[in-house]
Structure formats: C-alpha cells, structure tokens
Amino acid sequence: LDEALFLDNDRFRQARARALDEYRRAPFRPPALAGQSYPADPAELRGLLDGLLAAAGPVAPAPDARGLLSPHIDYPRGGAVYAKAWKRVQPAVQAAELVVLLGTDHYSDTAASLTLTRQSYATPFGVLPTDTAVVDALAEAVGPGAAFAGELRHRGEHSLELVAVWLHHLRGGEPVALVPVLTGSFARCVEQGVSPLSDPALAALVEALRTATAGRRVFWLASGDLAHVGPAFNGPPLDRAARAALQQADLDVITRLCAGDAEGFYTAIQRVGDRNNVCGLSPAYLTLKALGAAEGECVAYASCPADEAGASAVTICGVVWE
C-alpha cells in the first residue's frame, strides 16, 4: 500500500507535491484523452467533428447566444447532440473574447467544491490560454486554499476537455481566453433541502464571476450530462415504464433550464433526492446564476445506452441560452 501511495503519509504527500509542481510547471495541460476517446491527430479529429456537424443537418445559428449546456459524454454516443448544440452557437463562440467553462468534477470528495487552475488547457488544435487574472479574482473570493486544493484533478477530468475540443474546433483552431472551473457535487445541499447559494463559497464564486468578467464579450459554457440510471449506476433495470418516467423527469428539468430558472432547475432535482443522478446539476446551476436573466432552447436530447444489456442509460441534452 505504501509503495502504491495508498497511505496518507509523508511519502504520499511528497509524491503529490511533486506531481502538482510538475503539472504547474508544464507549458500547458496536455489533452489526456487524445488518442483514446478521440483522435490525437488534428486532421483526423477535424474530420470526425466535421462529419458529425454535417450529419446534424441544417441548424439555425444563434449569433446572440450567451451560453450553452453541452454534454460531456463520449463522442460516439453523444455526437449528434454535441453537433446540433455547437452548430447553433458557432457564431457566438467565434465572437467571444472569453469563455467561462464550468464542468462536473466527478472525483471530488468535498461537498460543493470549486476547483480552479492557472494552467492552460491544450487540445490537438493548440492551446486555449487560461485567463489567470480572472482565476486569481475567483480564488480570492472563494479562498485560495480551497480553490486550488484539488487542482491535480484537472489533469485527468474529462468534463472540461471534451467540450474544450469542440470549442476550439468551432473557432477554426483559433485560441480564446478560458476560465476552467471544476464544480463538485451538490449532494449535501440536496440532502439538507437548502439552496446551493446558502454555501458562502458558491455565492462568492457567482458574484466574483460577474464582477471579474464585466464589460467583456463572454460566452458561458456548462459541461454536464443529465440522468445516470439503471444497474450501471446501482439502480434497477429500465423497463418501458421507467424509460417514460425518466423522459418526463428530464423534460421537467429541461423546461426549467430553458426558462433560465436556476432555483427551479435545482428544486426539480432536489425534491426527488436527485434519484436520477444528474451530473450536470452544479455546472448548469452556477452557469445560470452567473448568466442572470436568460431564455433558452433545447436544441437536442438523447438517451444513450450505458450497459451491454440496454438496461441502463445516460441522458443528455444541448441547451442554448440568449
């Protein structure tokens, strides 16, 4: 256990410190999933994404779009939803001078955690430079200790990487300043029946996001999927009735997302104890709070298989806010 760094001792802490130093000293955060979840070769990746965009057919552009809820499921299962959503916001994405990207932190064990990094994210198309001035303002608001405590999770978390690739592609490989934020589970808030903004750090983050980005052409990007249900997620197998109930529950949630109703979105999930395991809860909620008044449209929705038996599913959607 000691050799595998499974013990919380000096050896583990020294190894973690070395890893963090190495991560921060690197010229950028390399794309961890390139060559595994998607092609590492830029031309091959461009061909894959262009193929998905072409298959999406005609999609009316939304040049005034201010934000997007994008899936972060793998491209083979979620490609059609990714393509329709990103195709709709392409003009707005190309015009943005700053993108605030909030994505699910799947590995945080701290309730309602907020994890920042000053490191820039790379994709096979190049580097998306992190706006460190905005990051520093957010860190000051929520507390630098908490803000960077789990920074190493940025190395392998897929929720930011998979949407950053689409962002970079839709900009034709042109970089744009990025603010990458990992957001942890709201399970404690759900259990206690309180609003997430009752947490001082979350309230401080929302206010700091508004202040630090004021006067800039910002695109707000939430990376999150919807339900995770069935045996693959420790639940009962999905039958026809369960699938119909799931779709209705998703519709309820999506309706509130499209209304720009952050508290209603949260309440729709909280009142059922988040039994459908909506992993996009925290990034979508915080994005809506930072956006302020917004109206949205669901441009795509899908239920994706999550096991070989077809008894489990992950549901996803693309919501565009103006």
Short mmCIF file of C-alpha atoms in Angstrom, two decimals:
data_model
loop_
_atom_site.label_atom_id
_atom_site.label_comp_id
_atom_site.label_asym_id
_atom_site.label_seq_id
_atom_site.Cartn_x
_atom_site.Cartn_y
_atom_site.Cartn_z
CA LEU A 1 0.00 0.00 0.00
CA ASP A 2 2.82 2.39 0.83
CA GLU A 3 4.60 1.72 -2.48
CA ALA A 4 1.31 2.30 -4.34
CA LEU A 5 0.83 5.64 -2.48
CA PHE A 6 -2.39 4.40 -0.89
CA LEU A 7 -1.39 5.54 2.61
CA ASP A 8 -1.84 9.11 3.84
CA ASN A 9 1.74 9.57 4.98
CA ASP A 10 4.82 11.69 4.21
CA ARG A 11 5.71 9.60 1.17
CA PHE A 12 2.28 10.18 -0.33
CA ARG A 13 2.34 13.89 0.44
CA GLN A 14 5.78 14.29 -1.12
CA ALA A 15 4.67 12.44 -4.25
CA ARG A 16 1.57 14.61 -4.51
CA ALA A 17 3.65 17.78 -4.11
CA ARG A 18 6.00 16.62 -6.90
CA ALA A 19 3.07 15.83 -9.18
CA LEU A 20 1.48 19.21 -8.54
CA ASP A 21 4.76 21.01 -9.18
CA GLU A 22 5.22 19.08 -12.43
CA TYR A 23 1.66 19.89 -13.51
CA ARG A 24 2.07 23.60 -12.82
CA ARG A 25 5.50 23.86 -14.46
CA ALA A 26 4.35 22.23 -17.69
CA PRO A 27 3.72 24.61 -20.62
CA PHE A 28 0.07 23.51 -20.66
CA ARG A 29 -2.27 20.76 -19.53
CA PRO A 30 -1.98 18.15 -22.30
CA PRO A 31 -5.17 16.56 -23.67
CA ALA A 32 -5.43 13.43 -21.54
CA LEU A 33 -7.97 11.63 -23.74
CA ALA A 34 -6.42 12.32 -27.15
CA GLY A 35 -5.73 9.02 -28.89
CA GLN A 36 -8.18 7.23 -26.59
CA SER A 37 -11.59 8.93 -26.63
CA TYR A 38 -10.94 10.89 -29.81
CA PRO A 39 -8.16 11.15 -32.44
CA ALA A 40 -4.92 12.82 -31.36
CA ASP A 41 -4.11 13.82 -34.94
CA PRO A 42 -5.62 17.29 -35.65
CA ALA A 43 -6.63 16.46 -39.22
CA GLU A 44 -8.28 13.20 -38.19
CA LEU A 45 -10.06 14.89 -35.29
CA ARG A 46 -11.21 17.72 -37.57
CA GLY A 47 -12.63 15.16 -39.98
CA LEU A 48 -14.51 13.37 -37.17
CA LEU A 49 -16.10 16.56 -35.82
CA ASP A 50 -16.88 17.95 -39.27
CA GLY A 51 -18.60 14.66 -40.09
CA LEU A 52 -20.78 14.94 -37.00
CA LEU A 53 -21.63 18.56 -37.85
CA ALA A 54 -22.57 17.61 -41.41
CA ALA A 55 -24.77 14.76 -40.18
CA ALA A 56 -26.62 17.20 -37.90
CA GLY A 57 -28.16 18.84 -40.97
CA PRO A 58 -29.31 22.45 -41.12
CA VAL A 59 -29.27 24.24 -37.76
CA ALA A 60 -30.28 27.88 -37.43
CA PRO A 61 -27.36 29.89 -35.99
CA ALA A 62 -27.82 31.88 -32.79
CA PRO A 63 -25.38 34.80 -33.04
CA ASP A 64 -26.77 36.35 -29.83
CA ALA A 65 -26.28 33.19 -27.77
CA ARG A 66 -24.64 33.85 -24.41
CA GLY A 67 -24.33 30.35 -23.07
CA LEU A 68 -24.56 26.64 -23.73
CA LEU A 69 -25.15 23.47 -21.73
CA SER A 70 -23.14 20.85 -23.62
CA PRO A 71 -22.87 17.12 -22.93
CA HIS A 72 -19.54 15.65 -21.89
CA ILE A 73 -20.36 12.04 -22.71
CA ASP A 74 -18.08 10.28 -25.22
CA TYR A 75 -18.38 11.39 -28.83
CA PRO A 76 -19.63 8.08 -30.30
CA ARG A 77 -22.74 8.15 -28.08
CA GLY A 78 -23.27 11.87 -27.81
CA GLY A 79 -22.01 13.10 -31.17
CA ALA A 80 -25.40 14.04 -32.63
CA VAL A 81 -26.34 16.15 -29.60
CA TYR A 82 -22.91 17.78 -29.43
CA ALA A 83 -23.10 18.66 -33.13
CA LYS A 84 -26.56 20.25 -33.07
CA ALA A 85 -25.81 22.26 -29.95
CA TRP A 86 -22.40 23.50 -31.03
CA LYS A 87 -23.52 24.22 -34.58
CA ARG A 88 -26.19 26.53 -33.20
CA VAL A 89 -23.76 28.58 -31.10
CA GLN A 90 -20.87 28.70 -33.58
CA PRO A 91 -21.24 32.44 -34.41
CA ALA A 92 -21.34 33.39 -30.73
CA VAL A 93 -18.39 31.14 -29.92
CA GLN A 94 -16.35 32.67 -32.72
CA ALA A 95 -17.13 36.19 -31.47
CA ALA A 96 -16.30 35.50 -27.81
CA GLU A 97 -13.22 37.04 -26.22
CA LEU A 98 -13.54 35.00 -23.03
CA VAL A 99 -15.13 31.60 -22.32
CA VAL A 100 -16.04 30.62 -18.77
CA LEU A 101 -16.15 26.84 -18.68
CA LEU A 102 -17.72 25.09 -15.69
CA GLY A 103 -17.70 21.30 -15.71
CA THR A 104 -18.62 18.45 -13.40
CA ASP A 105 -15.86 17.34 -11.03
CA HIS A 106 -16.54 13.60 -10.99
CA TYR A 107 -13.80 12.78 -8.48
CA SER A 108 -14.09 15.41 -5.76
CA ASP A 109 -14.95 14.07 -2.31
CA THR A 110 -15.60 17.58 -0.95
CA ALA A 111 -19.21 18.79 -0.98
CA ALA A 112 -19.89 21.69 -3.37
CA SER A 113 -16.19 22.01 -4.18
CA LEU A 114 -14.88 24.62 -6.61
CA THR A 115 -11.53 23.77 -8.15
CA LEU A 116 -9.54 26.27 -10.18
CA THR A 117 -6.28 26.10 -12.10
CA ARG A 118 -3.96 28.68 -13.63
CA GLN A 119 -2.76 26.09 -16.12
CA SER A 120 -3.87 26.41 -19.76
CA TYR A 121 -5.78 23.63 -21.50
CA ALA A 122 -4.41 22.19 -24.74
CA THR A 123 -6.36 20.37 -27.43
CA PRO A 124 -4.95 18.70 -30.57
CA PHE A 125 -5.61 22.07 -32.28
CA GLY A 126 -3.34 24.05 -29.95
CA VAL A 127 -3.56 25.80 -26.57
CA LEU A 128 -6.51 27.65 -25.03
CA PRO A 129 -4.82 30.13 -22.67
CA THR A 130 -6.27 30.43 -19.20
CA ASP A 131 -7.12 33.97 -18.11
CA THR A 132 -5.15 33.93 -14.87
CA ALA A 133 -6.38 37.37 -13.81
CA VAL A 134 -9.96 36.10 -13.68
CA VAL A 135 -8.84 32.89 -11.99
CA ASP A 136 -6.99 34.88 -9.33
CA ALA A 137 -10.08 37.02 -8.71
CA LEU A 138 -12.20 33.91 -8.25
CA ALA A 139 -9.59 32.34 -5.96
CA GLU A 140 -9.51 35.47 -3.81
CA ALA A 141 -13.30 35.35 -3.50
CA VAL A 142 -13.66 31.70 -2.50
CA GLY A 143 -10.33 31.32 -0.68
CA PRO A 144 -7.10 30.24 -2.41
CA GLY A 145 -6.67 27.20 -0.18
CA ALA A 146 -10.00 25.68 -1.15
CA ALA A 147 -9.82 26.89 -4.74
CA PHE A 148 -6.62 25.00 -5.57
CA ALA A 149 -6.79 22.11 -3.08
CA GLY A 150 -7.89 19.60 -5.71
CA GLU A 151 -6.08 21.15 -8.68
CA LEU A 152 -4.50 17.86 -9.73
CA ARG A 153 -7.95 16.59 -10.68
CA HIS A 154 -7.75 18.89 -13.69
CA ARG A 155 -5.11 16.53 -15.14
CA GLY A 156 -7.50 13.71 -15.98
CA GLU A 157 -11.07 15.09 -15.64
CA HIS A 158 -12.90 14.66 -18.94
CA SER A 159 -15.75 17.11 -18.41
CA LEU A 160 -13.73 20.17 -19.42
CA GLU A 161 -11.53 18.51 -22.02
CA LEU A 162 -14.28 17.05 -24.19
CA VAL A 163 -16.07 20.39 -24.57
CA ALA A 164 -12.82 22.36 -24.95
CA VAL A 165 -12.12 20.29 -28.08
CA TRP A 166 -15.47 21.33 -29.59
CA LEU A 167 -14.90 24.94 -28.59
CA HIS A 168 -11.50 25.02 -30.27
CA HIS A 169 -12.80 23.29 -33.39
CA LEU A 170 -15.77 25.64 -33.83
CA ARG A 171 -13.33 28.55 -33.66
CA GLY A 172 -11.34 27.05 -36.53
CA GLY A 173 -8.40 26.32 -34.25
CA GLU A 174 -8.17 29.96 -33.11
CA PRO A 175 -7.45 30.27 -29.37
CA VAL A 176 -9.65 32.12 -26.91
CA ALA A 177 -9.07 33.01 -23.27
CA LEU A 178 -10.55 30.37 -20.96
CA VAL A 179 -11.55 30.18 -17.30
CA PRO A 180 -11.71 26.44 -16.44
CA VAL A 181 -13.64 25.58 -13.26
CA LEU A 182 -14.46 22.13 -11.87
CA THR A 183 -17.62 22.05 -9.76
CA GLY A 184 -18.34 19.34 -7.20
CA SER A 185 -21.50 17.58 -6.09
CA PHE A 186 -24.47 19.38 -4.55
CA ALA A 187 -25.47 16.21 -2.67
CA ARG A 188 -25.19 17.87 0.73
CA CYS A 189 -27.47 20.73 -0.34
CA VAL A 190 -29.93 18.22 -1.81
CA GLU A 191 -29.98 16.20 1.42
CA GLN A 192 -30.42 19.29 3.61
CA GLY A 193 -33.06 20.81 1.33
CA VAL A 194 -31.26 24.16 1.04
CA SER A 195 -30.28 26.33 -1.92
CA PRO A 196 -26.69 25.86 -3.12
CA LEU A 197 -26.15 29.61 -2.71
CA SER A 198 -26.55 29.14 1.04
CA ASP A 199 -22.93 27.96 0.75
CA PRO A 200 -20.81 31.13 1.11
CA ALA A 201 -18.14 29.89 -1.33
CA LEU A 202 -20.69 29.22 -4.09
CA ALA A 203 -22.34 32.60 -3.58
CA ALA A 204 -18.93 34.27 -3.63
CA LEU A 205 -17.99 32.48 -6.86
CA VAL A 206 -21.12 33.64 -8.67
CA GLU A 207 -20.62 37.25 -7.61
CA ALA A 208 -16.91 37.15 -8.48
CA LEU A 209 -17.65 35.67 -11.90
CA ARG A 210 -20.00 38.52 -12.71
CA THR A 211 -17.59 41.17 -11.45
CA ALA A 212 -14.39 39.76 -12.98
CA THR A 213 -15.94 39.33 -16.44
CA ALA A 214 -17.96 42.57 -16.60
CA GLY A 215 -17.59 44.52 -19.81
CA ARG A 216 -16.19 41.62 -21.81
CA ARG A 217 -17.75 39.53 -24.56
CA VAL A 218 -18.19 36.37 -22.51
CA PHE A 219 -19.55 33.00 -23.56
CA TRP A 220 -20.74 30.86 -20.65
CA LEU A 221 -20.23 27.13 -21.12
CA ALA A 222 -21.63 24.46 -18.79
CA SER A 223 -20.40 20.91 -19.31
CA GLY A 224 -22.80 18.32 -17.89
CA ASP A 225 -24.95 15.34 -18.71
CA LEU A 226 -28.42 14.64 -17.31
CA ALA A 227 -29.58 11.33 -15.75
CA HIS A 228 -27.45 8.26 -14.97
CA VAL A 229 -29.82 5.39 -14.21
CA GLY A 230 -30.00 1.60 -14.25
CA PRO A 231 -27.75 -1.22 -12.99
CA ALA A 232 -24.62 0.54 -14.27
CA PHE A 233 -25.32 3.18 -11.62
CA ASN A 234 -26.56 0.86 -8.86
CA GLY A 235 -30.22 1.23 -9.83
CA PRO A 236 -32.94 -1.15 -11.09
CA PRO A 237 -33.07 -2.10 -14.79
CA LEU A 238 -35.00 0.27 -17.02
CA ASP A 239 -38.26 -1.08 -18.42
CA ARG A 240 -40.69 0.76 -20.68
CA ALA A 241 -42.49 2.48 -17.82
CA ALA A 242 -39.21 3.56 -16.21
CA ARG A 243 -37.98 5.00 -19.50
CA ALA A 244 -41.17 7.00 -19.92
CA ALA A 245 -40.88 8.32 -16.35
CA LEU A 246 -37.24 9.19 -16.96
CA GLN A 247 -38.08 11.15 -20.10
CA GLN A 248 -40.77 13.07 -18.24
CA ALA A 249 -38.39 13.87 -15.39
CA ASP A 250 -35.80 15.09 -17.91
CA LEU A 251 -38.43 17.23 -19.63
CA ASP A 252 -39.26 18.83 -16.28
CA VAL A 253 -35.60 19.64 -15.69
CA ILE A 254 -35.01 20.88 -19.26
CA THR A 255 -38.07 23.14 -19.11
CA ARG A 256 -36.58 24.94 -16.12
CA LEU A 257 -33.18 25.14 -17.80
CA CYS A 258 -34.77 26.74 -20.84
CA ALA A 259 -36.60 29.23 -18.61
CA GLY A 260 -33.26 30.29 -17.14
CA ASP A 261 -34.67 29.28 -13.77
CA ALA A 262 -31.67 28.12 -11.74
CA GLU A 263 -33.58 27.61 -8.49
CA GLY A 264 -36.45 25.83 -10.25
CA PHE A 265 -33.94 23.58 -12.03
CA TYR A 266 -32.30 22.74 -8.72
CA THR A 267 -35.64 22.23 -6.94
CA ALA A 268 -36.87 19.82 -9.63
CA ILE A 269 -33.86 17.64 -8.86
CA GLN A 270 -33.74 18.23 -5.11
CA ARG A 271 -37.37 17.29 -4.42
CA VAL A 272 -36.78 13.74 -5.68
CA GLY A 273 -33.45 13.42 -3.88
CA ASP A 274 -31.56 13.52 -7.18
CA ARG A 275 -32.59 9.90 -7.73
CA ASN A 276 -31.68 10.19 -11.42
CA ASN A 277 -28.10 11.24 -10.65
CA VAL A 278 -28.00 14.41 -12.76
CA CYS A 279 -24.26 15.02 -13.04
CA GLY A 280 -24.71 18.40 -14.74
CA LEU A 281 -26.51 19.88 -11.74
CA SER A 282 -23.70 22.01 -10.32
CA PRO A 283 -22.19 23.41 -13.55
CA ALA A 284 -25.58 24.22 -15.10
CA TYR A 285 -26.92 25.82 -11.90
CA LEU A 286 -23.84 28.01 -11.41
CA THR A 287 -23.77 28.98 -15.08
CA LEU A 288 -27.40 30.12 -14.92
CA LYS A 289 -26.71 32.10 -11.76
CA ALA A 290 -23.74 33.85 -13.39
CA LEU A 291 -25.68 34.48 -16.61
CA GLY A 292 -28.53 36.22 -14.84
CA ALA A 293 -31.76 36.67 -16.80
CA ALA A 294 -31.68 34.28 -19.74
CA GLU A 295 -34.03 32.39 -22.01
CA GLY A 296 -33.02 29.10 -23.54
CA GLU A 297 -33.91 26.48 -26.09
CA CYS A 298 -33.27 22.75 -26.01
CA VAL A 299 -31.84 22.01 -29.46
CA ALA A 300 -31.18 18.30 -28.92
CA TYR A 301 -31.88 15.48 -26.46
CA ALA A 302 -30.90 11.80 -26.40
CA SER A 303 -30.93 8.73 -24.20
CA CYS A 304 -27.64 6.84 -24.53
CA PRO A 305 -27.09 3.18 -23.60
CA ALA A 306 -24.86 2.66 -20.57
CA ASP A 307 -24.51 -1.12 -20.49
CA GLU A 308 -24.47 -4.00 -22.96
CA ALA A 309 -27.90 -5.24 -21.87
CA GLY A 310 -29.54 -1.90 -22.59
CA ALA A 311 -30.87 -1.76 -19.04
CA SER A 312 -29.02 1.44 -18.10
CA ALA A 313 -28.93 4.88 -19.68
CA VAL A 314 -27.28 8.28 -19.61
CA THR A 315 -29.47 11.09 -20.91
CA ILE A 316 -28.01 14.24 -22.45
CA CYS A 317 -29.17 17.50 -23.97
CA GLY A 318 -27.95 20.71 -25.55
CA VAL A 319 -29.50 23.93 -24.24
CA VAL A 320 -28.63 27.30 -25.76
CA TRP A 321 -29.21 30.49 -23.73
CA GLU A 322 -29.61 34.00 -25.08
#
